[in-house]
């Protein structure tokens, strides 16, 4: 009797111990009656909390890529002094003993979920064509050592990668695109983002997703970016203004029109003049600035990047004011390539070919408007190719325009652009790396470029309803 009672007691005791064990291991979903074991969603404030260890490390340029390199990073506010160390990279580990220290410019940023310090250093007087190693920290807590290479003194062939809007589900769905682009062009000289990197201008969690998607790549390959409408927030007075994140976290040139510092700027990389414009505001001031920059440009290739398209791929998304102000300047100076975003589809123009494209419907609108009455020929000096692209998962309808040579819907893309002397090769690739659109531009002395269409690997991707409507 005593034994039976003992066993019952033990069983009861073991049973008590066994029930929670079952709940935790055998019933991890919390489906056990009377228990709710669902794991709560982790919140951005926890995921993206800054610490004393540097994160969001990103290379950019404020000056000549042959002799300078800027780096910016984030820490928690207790880190009051940021330090960067720099040495010429070596094959062995002893380069670090020769490192020089640089003190950062630091500033606080209060966001919707935290307060952080952003630190920025510009390395100057670097040797062209040299691989450097650097790390960032506070003297106690350091990042790993990263490498970057300065541009060579003389122009050499190089590639860069261009992304349209990332904007939504950045961690979940955009990360695969930037990483596929890295697999495709690991030695790209820089990455160019044409606006709407995130969705909510002041959401630090979204910026955390954007930096997380690029990861260490951002610390090894310089980035250039222009702000889209989603990098604009409303001020207390209702005015649209640049996100408070932009300037602390990106170091770009400040030589644009006053008030547009680090959003409107130009850099030269080898034989390419890159012009970044802020299509959100003050378009007329930028038109004057752009004309002046291009009037003195010495680089054979010119690429302009901004967010809102000159030729929209979306119905009711036209930007006539921008086109009226900026396109005549692109025409006047024969800008080679214009890279844009905003429309969440893909669309790429060709050239208007006299005698072939005389149908007004096949020509971009402004080109038609510029043709004098009765003249059956477009200005032969035009030759700018306009591209709209998207890298994130948000997808819109594409209202097919006859002057677009290649279109896409429901397709995440990245673009690799390769420059080699007199030739520019453009490749748009899908999120899985398939060649979706390609062409080559060749310089022809005194004339517009020669445009050579190249074969894609996959058919045009358009929604069935649209395919029906364009037949
Ligand atoms: Fe946009």
Short mmCIF file of C-alpha atoms in Angstrom, two decimals, residues 271-275 294 297 299-304 329-339 348-351 381-387 417 419 421-424 426 439-444 447-451:
data_model
loop_
_atom_site.label_atom_id
_atom_site.label_comp_id
_atom_site.label_asym_id
_atom_site.label_seq_id
_atom_site.Cartn_x
_atom_site.Cartn_y
_atom_site.Cartn_z
CA UNK A 271 36.43 57.84 -68.35
CA UNK A 272 32.93 58.21 -66.87
CA UNK A 273 31.26 61.34 -65.55
CA UNK A 274 28.53 60.36 -63.10
CA UNK A 275 25.91 62.99 -62.36
CA UNK A 294 28.23 69.38 -68.64
CA UNK A 297 32.91 68.08 -68.73
CA UNK A 299 34.93 62.76 -69.69
CA UNK A 300 33.90 60.90 -72.87
CA UNK A 301 31.06 59.03 -71.12
CA UNK A 302 28.28 60.69 -69.11
CA UNK A 303 25.71 58.82 -67.03
CA UNK A 304 22.99 60.69 -65.13
CA UNK A 329 20.24 69.65 -71.45
CA UNK A 330 20.78 65.91 -71.91
CA UNK A 331 20.25 66.44 -75.66
CA UNK A 332 22.48 69.50 -75.85
CA UNK A 333 25.41 67.73 -74.21
CA UNK A 334 24.69 64.28 -75.63
CA UNK A 335 24.39 62.49 -72.30
CA UNK A 336 24.90 58.81 -73.00
CA UNK A 337 22.71 57.08 -70.44
CA UNK A 338 20.04 58.10 -67.90
CA UNK A 339 19.29 55.67 -65.05
CA UNK A 348 14.44 51.00 -71.84
CA UNK A 349 14.42 53.33 -74.82
CA UNK A 350 16.41 53.09 -78.00
CA UNK A 351 17.25 55.91 -80.39
CA UNK A 381 22.64 64.14 -82.53
CA UNK A 382 20.22 62.78 -79.92
CA UNK A 383 21.32 59.49 -78.57
CA UNK A 384 20.55 59.24 -74.91
CA UNK A 385 19.29 55.87 -73.69
CA UNK A 386 16.79 56.10 -70.82
CA UNK A 387 16.28 53.20 -68.41
CA UNK A 417 27.24 48.39 -66.91
CA UNK A 419 32.88 50.59 -69.78
CA UNK A 421 37.36 52.76 -73.88
CA UNK A 422 34.91 53.71 -76.64
CA UNK A 423 32.37 51.04 -75.72
CA UNK A 424 29.69 50.83 -73.05
CA UNK A 426 24.66 47.40 -70.60
CA UNK A 439 22.81 46.64 -75.67
CA UNK A 440 26.11 48.21 -76.57
CA UNK A 441 26.89 51.88 -77.13
CA UNK A 442 29.89 52.84 -79.22
CA UNK A 443 31.38 56.30 -79.50
CA UNK A 444 31.47 57.75 -83.01
CA UNK A 447 28.11 61.97 -84.14
CA UNK A 448 25.69 60.38 -81.77
CA UNK A 449 26.63 56.97 -80.36
CA UNK A 450 26.06 53.79 -82.29
CA UNK A 451 23.47 51.65 -80.49
#
